[in-house]
Coordinates of C-alpha atoms in Angstrom, one line a residue:
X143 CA 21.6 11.4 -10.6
X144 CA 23.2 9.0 -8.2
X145 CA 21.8 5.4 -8.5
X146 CA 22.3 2.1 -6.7
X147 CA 21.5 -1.1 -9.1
X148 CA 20.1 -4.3 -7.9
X149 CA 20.6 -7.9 -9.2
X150 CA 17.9 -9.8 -8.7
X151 CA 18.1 -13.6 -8.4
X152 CA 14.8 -14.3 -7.7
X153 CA 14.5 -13.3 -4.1
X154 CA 10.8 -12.7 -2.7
X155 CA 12.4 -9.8 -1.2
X156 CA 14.3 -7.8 -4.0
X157 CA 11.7 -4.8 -4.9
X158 CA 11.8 -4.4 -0.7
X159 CA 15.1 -3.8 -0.9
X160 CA 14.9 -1.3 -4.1
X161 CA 12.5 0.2 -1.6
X162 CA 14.5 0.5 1.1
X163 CA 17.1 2.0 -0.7
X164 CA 15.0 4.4 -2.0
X165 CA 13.6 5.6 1.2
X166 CA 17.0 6.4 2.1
X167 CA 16.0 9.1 -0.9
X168 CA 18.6 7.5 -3.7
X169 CA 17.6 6.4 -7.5
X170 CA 17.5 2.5 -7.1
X171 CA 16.8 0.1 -9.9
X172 CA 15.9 -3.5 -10.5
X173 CA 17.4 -5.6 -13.0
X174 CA 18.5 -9.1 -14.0
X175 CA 22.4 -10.1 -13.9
X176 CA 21.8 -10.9 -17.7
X177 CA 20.5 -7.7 -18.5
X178 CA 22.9 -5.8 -16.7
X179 CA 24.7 -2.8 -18.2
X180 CA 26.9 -0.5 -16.2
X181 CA 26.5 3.4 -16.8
X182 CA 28.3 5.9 -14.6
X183 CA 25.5 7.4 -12.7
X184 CA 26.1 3.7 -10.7
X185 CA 27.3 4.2 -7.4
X186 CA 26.9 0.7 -6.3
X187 CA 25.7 -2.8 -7.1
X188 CA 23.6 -5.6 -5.0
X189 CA 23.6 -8.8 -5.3
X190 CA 20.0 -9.9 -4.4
X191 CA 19.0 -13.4 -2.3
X192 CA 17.5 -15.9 -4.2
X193 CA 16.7 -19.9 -4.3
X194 CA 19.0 -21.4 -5.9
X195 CA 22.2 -22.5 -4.5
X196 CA 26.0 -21.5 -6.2
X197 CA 27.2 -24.9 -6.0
X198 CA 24.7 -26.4 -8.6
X199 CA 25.2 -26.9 -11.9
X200 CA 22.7 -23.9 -13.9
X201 CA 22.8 -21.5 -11.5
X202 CA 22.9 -17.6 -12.0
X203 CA 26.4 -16.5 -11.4
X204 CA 28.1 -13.2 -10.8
X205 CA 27.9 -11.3 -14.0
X206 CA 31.0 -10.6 -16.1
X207 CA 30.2 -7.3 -16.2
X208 CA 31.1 -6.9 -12.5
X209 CA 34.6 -8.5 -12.9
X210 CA 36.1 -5.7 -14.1
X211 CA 34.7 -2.7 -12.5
X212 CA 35.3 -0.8 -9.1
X213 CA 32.6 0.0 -8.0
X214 CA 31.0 -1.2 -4.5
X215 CA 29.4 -4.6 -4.0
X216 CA 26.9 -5.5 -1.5
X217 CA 25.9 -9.1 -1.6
X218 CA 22.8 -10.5 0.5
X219 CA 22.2 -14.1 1.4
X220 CA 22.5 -16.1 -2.1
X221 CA 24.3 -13.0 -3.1
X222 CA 26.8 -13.4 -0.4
X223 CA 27.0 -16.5 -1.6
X224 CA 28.5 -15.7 -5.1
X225 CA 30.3 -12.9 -3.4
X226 CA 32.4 -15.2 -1.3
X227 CA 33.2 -17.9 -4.0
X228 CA 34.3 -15.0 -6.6
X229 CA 36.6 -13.9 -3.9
X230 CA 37.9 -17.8 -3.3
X231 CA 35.3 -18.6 -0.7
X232 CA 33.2 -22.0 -0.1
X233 CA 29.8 -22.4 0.5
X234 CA 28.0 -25.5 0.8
X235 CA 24.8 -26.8 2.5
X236 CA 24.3 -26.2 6.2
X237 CA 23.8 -29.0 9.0
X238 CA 20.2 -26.8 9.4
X239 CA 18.9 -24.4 8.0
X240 CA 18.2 -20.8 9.3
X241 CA 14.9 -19.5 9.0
X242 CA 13.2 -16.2 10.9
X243 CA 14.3 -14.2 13.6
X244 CA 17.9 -15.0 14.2
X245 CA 20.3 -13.6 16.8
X246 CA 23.8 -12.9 15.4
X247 CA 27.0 -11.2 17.2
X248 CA 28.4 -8.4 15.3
X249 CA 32.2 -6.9 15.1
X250 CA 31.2 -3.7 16.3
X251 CA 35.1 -2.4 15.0
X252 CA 33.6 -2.9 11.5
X253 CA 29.8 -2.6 12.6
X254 CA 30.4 1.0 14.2
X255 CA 27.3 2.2 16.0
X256 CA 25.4 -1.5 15.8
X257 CA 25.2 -3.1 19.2
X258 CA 27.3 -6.0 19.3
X259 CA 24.3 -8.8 19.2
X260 CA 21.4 -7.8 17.3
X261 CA 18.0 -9.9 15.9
X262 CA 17.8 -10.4 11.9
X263 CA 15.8 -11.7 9.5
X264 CA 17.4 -15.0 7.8
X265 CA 15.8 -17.4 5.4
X266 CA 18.4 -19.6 4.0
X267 CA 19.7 -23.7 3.6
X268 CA 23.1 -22.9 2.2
X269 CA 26.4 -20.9 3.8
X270 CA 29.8 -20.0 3.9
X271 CA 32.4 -22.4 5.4
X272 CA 35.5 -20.4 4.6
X273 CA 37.1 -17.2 3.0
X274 CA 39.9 -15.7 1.8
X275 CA 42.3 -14.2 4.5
X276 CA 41.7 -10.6 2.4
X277 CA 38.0 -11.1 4.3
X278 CA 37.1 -10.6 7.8
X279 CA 34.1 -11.9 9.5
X280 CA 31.8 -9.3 10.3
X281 CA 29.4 -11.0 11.9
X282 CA 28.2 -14.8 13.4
X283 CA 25.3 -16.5 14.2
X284 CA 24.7 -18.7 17.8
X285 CA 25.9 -21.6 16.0
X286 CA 29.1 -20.0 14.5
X287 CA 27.6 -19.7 10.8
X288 CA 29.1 -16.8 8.8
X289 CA 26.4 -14.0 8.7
X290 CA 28.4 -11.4 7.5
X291 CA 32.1 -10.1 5.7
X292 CA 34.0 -7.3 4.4
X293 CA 36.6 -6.9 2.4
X294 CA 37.4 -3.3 2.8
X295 CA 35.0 -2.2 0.4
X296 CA 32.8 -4.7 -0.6
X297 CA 30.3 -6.0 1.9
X298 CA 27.7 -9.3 2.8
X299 CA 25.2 -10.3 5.1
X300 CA 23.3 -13.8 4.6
X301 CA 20.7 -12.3 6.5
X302 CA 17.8 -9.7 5.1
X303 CA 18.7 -6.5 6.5
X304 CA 15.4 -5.2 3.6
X305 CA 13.0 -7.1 6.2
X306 CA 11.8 -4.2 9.0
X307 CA 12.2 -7.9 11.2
X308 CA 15.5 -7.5 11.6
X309 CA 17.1 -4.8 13.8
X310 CA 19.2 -2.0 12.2
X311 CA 18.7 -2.9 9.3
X312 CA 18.4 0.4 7.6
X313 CA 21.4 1.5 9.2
X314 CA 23.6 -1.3 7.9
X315 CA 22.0 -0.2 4.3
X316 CA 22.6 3.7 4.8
X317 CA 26.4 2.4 5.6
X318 CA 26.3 0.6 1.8
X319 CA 24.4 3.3 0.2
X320 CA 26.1 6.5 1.8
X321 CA 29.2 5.2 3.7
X322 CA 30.5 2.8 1.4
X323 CA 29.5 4.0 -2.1
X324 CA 28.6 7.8 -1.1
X325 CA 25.9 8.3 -3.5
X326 CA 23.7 11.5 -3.1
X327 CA 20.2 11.4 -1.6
X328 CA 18.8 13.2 -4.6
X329 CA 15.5 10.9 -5.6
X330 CA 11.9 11.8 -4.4
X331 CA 8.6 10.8 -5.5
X332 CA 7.8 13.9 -7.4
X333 CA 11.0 12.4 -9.4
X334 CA 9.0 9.2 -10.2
X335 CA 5.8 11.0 -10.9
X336 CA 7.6 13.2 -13.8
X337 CA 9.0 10.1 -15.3
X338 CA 5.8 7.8 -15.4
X339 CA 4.0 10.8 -17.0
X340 CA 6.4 11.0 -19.5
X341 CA 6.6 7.4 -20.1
X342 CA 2.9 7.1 -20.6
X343 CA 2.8 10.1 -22.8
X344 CA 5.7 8.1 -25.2
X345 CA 3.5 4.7 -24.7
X346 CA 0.0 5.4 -25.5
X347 CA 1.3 8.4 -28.3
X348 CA -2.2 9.9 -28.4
X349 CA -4.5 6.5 -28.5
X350 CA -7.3 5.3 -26.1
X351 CA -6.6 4.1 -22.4
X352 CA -9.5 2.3 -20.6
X353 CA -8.2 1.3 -16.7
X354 CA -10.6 -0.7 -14.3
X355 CA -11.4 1.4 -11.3
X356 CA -12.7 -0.7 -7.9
X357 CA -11.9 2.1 -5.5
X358 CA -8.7 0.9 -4.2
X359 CA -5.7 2.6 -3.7
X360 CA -3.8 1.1 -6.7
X361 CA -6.9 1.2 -9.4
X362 CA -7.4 5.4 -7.8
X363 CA -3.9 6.3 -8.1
X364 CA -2.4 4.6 -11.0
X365 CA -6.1 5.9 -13.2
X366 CA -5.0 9.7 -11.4
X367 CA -1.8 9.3 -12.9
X368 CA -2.9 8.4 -16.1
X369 CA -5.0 11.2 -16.3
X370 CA -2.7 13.6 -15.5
X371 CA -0.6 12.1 -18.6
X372 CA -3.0 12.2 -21.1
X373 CA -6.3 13.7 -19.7
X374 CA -9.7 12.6 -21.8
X375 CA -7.7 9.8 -23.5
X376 CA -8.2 7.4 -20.3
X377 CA -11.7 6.5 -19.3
X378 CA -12.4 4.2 -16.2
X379 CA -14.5 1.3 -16.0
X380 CA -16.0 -0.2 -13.1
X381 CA -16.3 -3.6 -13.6
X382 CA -19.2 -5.3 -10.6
X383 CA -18.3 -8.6 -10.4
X384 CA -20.3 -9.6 -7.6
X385 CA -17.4 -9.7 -4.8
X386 CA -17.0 -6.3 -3.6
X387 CA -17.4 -5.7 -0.2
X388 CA -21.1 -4.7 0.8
X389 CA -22.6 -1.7 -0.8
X390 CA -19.4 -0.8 -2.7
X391 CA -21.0 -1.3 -6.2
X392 CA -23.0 1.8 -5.4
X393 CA -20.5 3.8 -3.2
X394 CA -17.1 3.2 -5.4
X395 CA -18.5 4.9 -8.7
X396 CA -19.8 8.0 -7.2
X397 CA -16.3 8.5 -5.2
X398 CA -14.6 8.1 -8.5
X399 CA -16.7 10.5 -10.4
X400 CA -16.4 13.6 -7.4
X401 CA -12.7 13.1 -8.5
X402 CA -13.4 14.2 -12.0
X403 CA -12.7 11.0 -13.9
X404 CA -14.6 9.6 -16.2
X405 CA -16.3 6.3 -15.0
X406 CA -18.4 3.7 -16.8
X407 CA -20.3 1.2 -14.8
X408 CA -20.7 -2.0 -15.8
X409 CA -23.1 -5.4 -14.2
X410 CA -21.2 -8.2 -15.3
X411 CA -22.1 -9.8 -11.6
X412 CA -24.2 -12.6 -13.4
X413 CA -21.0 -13.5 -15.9
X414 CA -18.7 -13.8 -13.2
X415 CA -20.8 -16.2 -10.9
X416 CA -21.5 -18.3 -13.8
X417 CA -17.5 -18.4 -14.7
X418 CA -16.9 -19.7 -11.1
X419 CA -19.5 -22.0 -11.2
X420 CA -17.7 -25.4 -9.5
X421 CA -14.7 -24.4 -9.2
X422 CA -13.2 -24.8 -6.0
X423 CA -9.0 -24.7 -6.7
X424 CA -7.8 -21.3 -6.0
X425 CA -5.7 -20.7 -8.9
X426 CA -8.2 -21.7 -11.3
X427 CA -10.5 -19.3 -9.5
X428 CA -8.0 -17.0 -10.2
X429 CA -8.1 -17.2 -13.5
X430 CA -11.1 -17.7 -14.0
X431 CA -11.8 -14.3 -12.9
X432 CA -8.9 -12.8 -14.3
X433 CA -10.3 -14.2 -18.1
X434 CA -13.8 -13.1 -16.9
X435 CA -12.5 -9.6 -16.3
X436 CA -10.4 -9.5 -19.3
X437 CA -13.7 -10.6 -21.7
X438 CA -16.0 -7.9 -20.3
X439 CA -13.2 -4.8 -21.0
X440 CA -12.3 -6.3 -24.3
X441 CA -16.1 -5.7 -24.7
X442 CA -16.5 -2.7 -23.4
X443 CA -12.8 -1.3 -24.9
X444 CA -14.0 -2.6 -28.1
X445 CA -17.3 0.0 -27.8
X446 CA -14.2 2.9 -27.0
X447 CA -12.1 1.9 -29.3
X448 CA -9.3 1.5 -26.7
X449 CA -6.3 0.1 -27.3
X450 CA -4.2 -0.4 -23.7
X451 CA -5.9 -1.9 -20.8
X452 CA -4.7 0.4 -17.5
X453 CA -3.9 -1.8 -14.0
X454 CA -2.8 -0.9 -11.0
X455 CA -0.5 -3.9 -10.4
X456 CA 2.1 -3.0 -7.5
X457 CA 5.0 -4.8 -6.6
X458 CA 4.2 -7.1 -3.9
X459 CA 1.9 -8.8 -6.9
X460 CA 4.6 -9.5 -9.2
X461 CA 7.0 -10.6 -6.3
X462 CA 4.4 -13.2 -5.3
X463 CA 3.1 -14.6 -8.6
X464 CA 7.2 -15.0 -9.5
X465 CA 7.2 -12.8 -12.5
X466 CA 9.8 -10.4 -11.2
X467 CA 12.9 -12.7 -12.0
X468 CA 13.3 -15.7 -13.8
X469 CA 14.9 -17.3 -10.8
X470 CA 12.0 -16.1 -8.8
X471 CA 9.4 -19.1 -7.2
X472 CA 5.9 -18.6 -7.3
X473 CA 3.9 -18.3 -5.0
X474 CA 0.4 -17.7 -6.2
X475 CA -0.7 -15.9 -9.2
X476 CA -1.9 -12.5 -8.9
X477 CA -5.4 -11.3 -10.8
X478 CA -3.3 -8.7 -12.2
X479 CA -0.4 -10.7 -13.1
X480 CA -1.3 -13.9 -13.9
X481 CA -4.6 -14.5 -15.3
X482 CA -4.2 -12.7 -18.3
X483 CA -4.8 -14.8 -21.6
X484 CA -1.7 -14.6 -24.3
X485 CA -4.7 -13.6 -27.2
X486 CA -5.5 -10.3 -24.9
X487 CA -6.3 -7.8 -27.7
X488 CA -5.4 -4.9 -25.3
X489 CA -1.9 -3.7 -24.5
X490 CA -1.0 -3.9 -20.9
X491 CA -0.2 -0.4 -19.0
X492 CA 0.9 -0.8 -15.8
X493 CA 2.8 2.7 -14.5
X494 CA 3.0 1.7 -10.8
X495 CA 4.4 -2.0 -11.0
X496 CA 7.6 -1.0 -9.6
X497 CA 5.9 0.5 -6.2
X498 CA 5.1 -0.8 -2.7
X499 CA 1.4 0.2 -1.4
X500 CA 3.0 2.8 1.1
X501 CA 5.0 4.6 -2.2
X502 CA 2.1 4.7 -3.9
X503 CA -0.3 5.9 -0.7
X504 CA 2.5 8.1 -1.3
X505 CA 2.4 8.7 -4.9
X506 CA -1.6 9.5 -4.0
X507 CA -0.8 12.3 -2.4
X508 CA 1.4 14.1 -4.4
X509 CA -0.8 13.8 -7.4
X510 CA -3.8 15.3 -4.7
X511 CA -5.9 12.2 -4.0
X512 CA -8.0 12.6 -0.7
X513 CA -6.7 10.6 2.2
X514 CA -9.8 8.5 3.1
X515 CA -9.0 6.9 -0.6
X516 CA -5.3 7.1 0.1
X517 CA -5.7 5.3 3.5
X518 CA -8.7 2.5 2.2
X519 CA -7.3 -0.9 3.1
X520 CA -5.3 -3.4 0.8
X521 CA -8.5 -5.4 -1.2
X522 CA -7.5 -8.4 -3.7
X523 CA -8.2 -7.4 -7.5
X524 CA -10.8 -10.9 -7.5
X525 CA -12.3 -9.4 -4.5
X526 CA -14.3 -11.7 -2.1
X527 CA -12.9 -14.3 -4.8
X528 CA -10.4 -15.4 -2.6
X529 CA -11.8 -15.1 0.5
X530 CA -14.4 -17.5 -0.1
X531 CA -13.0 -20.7 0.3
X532 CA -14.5 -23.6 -1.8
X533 CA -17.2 -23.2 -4.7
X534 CA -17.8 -19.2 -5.1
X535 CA -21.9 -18.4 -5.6
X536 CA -23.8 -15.1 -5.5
X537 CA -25.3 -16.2 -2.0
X538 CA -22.3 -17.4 -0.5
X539 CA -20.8 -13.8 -1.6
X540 CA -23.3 -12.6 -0.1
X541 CA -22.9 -13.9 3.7
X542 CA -19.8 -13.5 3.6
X543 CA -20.5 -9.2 2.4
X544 CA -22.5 -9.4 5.1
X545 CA -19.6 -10.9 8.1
X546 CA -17.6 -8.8 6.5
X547 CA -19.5 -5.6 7.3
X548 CA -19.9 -6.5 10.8
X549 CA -16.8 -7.5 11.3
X550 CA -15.1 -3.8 9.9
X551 CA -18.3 -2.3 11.7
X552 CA -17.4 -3.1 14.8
X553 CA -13.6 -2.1 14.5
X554 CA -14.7 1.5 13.2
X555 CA -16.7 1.6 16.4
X556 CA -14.0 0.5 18.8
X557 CA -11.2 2.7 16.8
X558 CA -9.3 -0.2 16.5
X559 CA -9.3 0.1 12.7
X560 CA -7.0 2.8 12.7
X561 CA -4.0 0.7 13.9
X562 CA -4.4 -2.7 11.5
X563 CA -3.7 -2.5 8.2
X564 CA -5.7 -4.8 6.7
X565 CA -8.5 -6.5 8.5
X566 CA -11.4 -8.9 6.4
X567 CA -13.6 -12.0 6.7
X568 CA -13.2 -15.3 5.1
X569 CA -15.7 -18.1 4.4
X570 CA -14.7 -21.5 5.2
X571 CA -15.5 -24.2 3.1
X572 CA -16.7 -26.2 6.4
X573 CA -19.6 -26.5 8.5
X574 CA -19.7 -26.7 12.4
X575 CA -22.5 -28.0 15.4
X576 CA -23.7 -26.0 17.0
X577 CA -27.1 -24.5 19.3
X578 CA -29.3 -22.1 18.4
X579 CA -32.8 -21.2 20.1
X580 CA -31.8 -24.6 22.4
X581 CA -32.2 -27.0 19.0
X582 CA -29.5 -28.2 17.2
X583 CA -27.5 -26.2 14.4
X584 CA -25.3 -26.9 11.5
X585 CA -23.5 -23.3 10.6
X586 CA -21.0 -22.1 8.1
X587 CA -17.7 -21.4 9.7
X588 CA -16.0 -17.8 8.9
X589 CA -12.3 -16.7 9.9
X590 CA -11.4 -13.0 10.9
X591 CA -8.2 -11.7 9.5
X592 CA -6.7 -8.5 11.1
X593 CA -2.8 -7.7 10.3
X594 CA -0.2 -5.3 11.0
X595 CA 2.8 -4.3 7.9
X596 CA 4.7 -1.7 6.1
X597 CA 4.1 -2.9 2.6
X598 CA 2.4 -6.2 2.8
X599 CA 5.8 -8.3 2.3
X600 CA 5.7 -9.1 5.5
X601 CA 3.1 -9.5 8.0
X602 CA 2.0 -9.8 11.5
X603 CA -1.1 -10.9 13.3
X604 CA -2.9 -7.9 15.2
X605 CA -3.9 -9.0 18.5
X606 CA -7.2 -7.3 19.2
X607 CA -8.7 -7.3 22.1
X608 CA -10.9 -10.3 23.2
X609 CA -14.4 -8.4 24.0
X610 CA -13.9 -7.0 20.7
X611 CA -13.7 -10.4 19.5
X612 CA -16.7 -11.4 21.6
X613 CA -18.5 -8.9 20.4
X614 CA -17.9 -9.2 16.6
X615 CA -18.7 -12.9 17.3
X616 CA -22.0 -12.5 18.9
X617 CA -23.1 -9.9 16.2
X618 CA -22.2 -12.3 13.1
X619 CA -24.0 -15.2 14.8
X620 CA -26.8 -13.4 15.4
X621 CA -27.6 -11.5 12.3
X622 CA -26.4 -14.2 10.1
X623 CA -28.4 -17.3 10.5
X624 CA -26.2 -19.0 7.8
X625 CA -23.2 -18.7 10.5
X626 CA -22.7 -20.9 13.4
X627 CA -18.6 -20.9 14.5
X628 CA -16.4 -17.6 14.4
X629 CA -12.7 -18.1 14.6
X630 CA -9.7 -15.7 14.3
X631 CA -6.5 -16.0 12.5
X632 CA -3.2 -16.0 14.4
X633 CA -0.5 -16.5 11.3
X634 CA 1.9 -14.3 10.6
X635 CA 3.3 -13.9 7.2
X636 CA 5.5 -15.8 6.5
X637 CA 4.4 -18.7 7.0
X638 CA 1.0 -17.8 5.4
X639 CA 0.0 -15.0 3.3
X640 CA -2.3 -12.1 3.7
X641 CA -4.8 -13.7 1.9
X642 CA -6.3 -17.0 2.4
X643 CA -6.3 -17.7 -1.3

């Protein structure tokens, strides 16, 4: 089978791109230029971004490997970078950075079919000042910068043409993938599926898998995959930590159990509470509940005699805690990722790390998963965790449950639900004046968070519409006494993230 390989140097965007690449339906894999070994099923190699710059002593440079064969090269910001000084380019730092939506001109005699101005995605300090006369300029920014070159075959953007930001994107990767290299489009899901189930067959070789369930579309589909590997070996445990959304201690279990798994439940509400008791920094919250969660399955594993510990990490968790590259920054450390304890007795299984929410939606329903669990919004392993900002207690949990349930209860009602992909309630650390009843109140602030993406890499503010707003604002401040000030979230990501924590 066909594959395209991809070097990753770190860039917050590299598993997007695998992605991309493999919606085009083409084999893509991720790996690191030192662990990079050619094999002729190869078709073509990228060069990821990344945050380093070539000029400085210790960065990653182009592997040897590459040197000597033929095959096609596609290099993307930092990887343009070491495309152009292999060739006998410069680069160097820019007068100013380019960051976001960027409009560039194109040479539509190379470009064929791209308009000749288009708006991409850039994110980078550093560019390329000159090249070898075997390169033509593809493509310029407003202020001149080299966005793009060729060199016949090989070819390099320094914007993200991954990002669904930028226009045309996935046409200027089709031209790489099928123009340039001509791979096959041979790779489908049902491809990945057969693999994984294999691979967890070969892992676990007949012992014990326990896998926490919370009713998300990771936990469901990565437990449904294990089952169909190895059946009555894998039993699921619902952990309640006290920071599900309301009524979901009772509703997730039985949902689990109509789908013919196995499913303990387990009150460890009490432990967790007292774990996060006055802390306030949200890594250590972090980890605090990851070690939390890691104690009660050791305990309950240890009753079953498990030996590997199922999770349904997906990418855009590794990409964001940094764990994906070396070279990669972090940016905040996942529950499933990073709060893991080095003395874990349990062996990590994690079958869908190399996924994006929408492959494994995906993935769902190939392996027959009903679509109200394939369709159940993006919610954070820790759970209210990190939407409560400050000191986490059972009673500020459960206010927040409570906005929370309005605030998705009046979004089901309007419809509006149906076109935001993730939409939740955060606590605020903060109080606010206010009046109530005409005497003077001192409420808890909360934030509503509603956004729109593909695979949560990227993200955009939903506008809803303002008497919706009104109206989940008049319901929260009247049926919560605790809460005096509602306010709404207008932050796309980047510059925040999904999550406030």
């Amino acid at each position: 089978m066909d594959r395209i390989i991809v070097l990753d140097y770190g860039s917050q965007y590299t598993l997007l791109l695998a992605r991309r690449i493999r919606e085009i339906g083409v084999l893509c894999t991720v790996t690191t230029p030192d662990c990079f070994t050619f094999d002729n099923s190869i078709r073509g190699v990228v060069l990821s971004g990344g945050p380093q710059s070539v000029y400085e002593e210790g960065s990653a440079d182009f592997p040897e490997q590459l040197h000597e064969l033929s095959v096609p090269i596609l290099g993307i910001c930092y990887g343009m970078h070491l495309l152009a000084k292999r060739m006998g380019g410069f680069v160097s730092r820019g007068i100013r950075g380019e960051y976001g939506l960027t409009a560039i001109s194109v040479d539509t005699n190379h470009l064929r079919g791209i308009p000749s101005e288009i708006e991409v995605w850039m994110s980078h300090g550093d560019e390329v000042t000159s090249l070898p006369e075997s390169c033509s300029v593809i493509a310029r920014s407003r202020n001149g910068t080299i966005a793009g070159f060729t060199n016949g075959r090989d070819l390099a953007f320094q914007f993200h043409p991954e990002v669904h930001q930028t226009q045309y994107g996935k046409e200027l990767i089709e031209r790489f993938v099928l123009g340039i290299c001509g791979a096959s489009r041979d790779w489908k899901i049902s491809d990945f599926t057969n693999e994984k189930i294999g691979e967890i067959r070969r892992t676990v070789e007949g012992k014990n898998v326990v896998g926490g369930l919370s009713g998300g579309v990771d936990s469901t589909v990565a437990a449904a995959l294990t089952t169909r590997a190895i059946g009555d070996d894998f039993i699921g445990i619902f952990v309640n930590h006290g920071l599900m959304r309301k009524n979901e201690e009772l509703e997730v279990p039985g949902t689990l159990k109509s789908l013919g798994m196995n499913v303990i439940t387990v009150d460890a509400s009490q432990e967790f509470f007292f774990a996060l008791k006055g802390i306030v920094d949200p890594e250590e919250k972090r980890r605090a509940i990851g070690e939390t969660f890691v104690k009660v399955f050791e305990r309950e594993a240890n009753k079953l005699r498990a030996d590997f510990l199922l999770q349904g990490t997906i990418y855009s968790d590794v990409i964001e805690s940094g764990a994906s590259s070396r070279s990669a920054e972090k940016i905040k450390s996942h529950h499933n990722v990073g709060g893991l304890p080095e003395n874990m007795k349990l062996t990590l299984l994690e079958p869908i790390r190399e996924l994006f929410k929408d492959e494994v939606r995906n993935l769902g329903r190939s392996l027959g998963i009903d679509e109200t669990l394939i369709n159940r919004q993006p919610f954070p392993g820790p759970g209210l965790g990190v939407r409560i900002i400050g000191e986490v207690t059972a009673e500020r949990a459960r206010i927040l449950k409570e906005v929370d349930s309005i605030f998705l209860e009046v979004l089901e009602e309007s419809g509006e639900i149906e076109r935001i992909w993730q939409s939740f309630a955060v606590l605020l650390s903060i109080s606010s004046v206010g009046v109530k009843g005409d005497k003077r109140s001192y409420g808890l602030v909360v934030a509503l968070r509603a956004v729109d993406s593909h695979e949560g890499m990227t993200a955009s503010w939903h506008a809803l519409p303002h008497n919706l707003l009104r109206e989940v604002s008049s319901r929260i401040t009247s049926r919560v006494k605790e809460v005096g000030r509602v306010v709404f979230d207008i932050t796309d990501k980047p510059p925040a993230t999904i999550e406030w924590e």
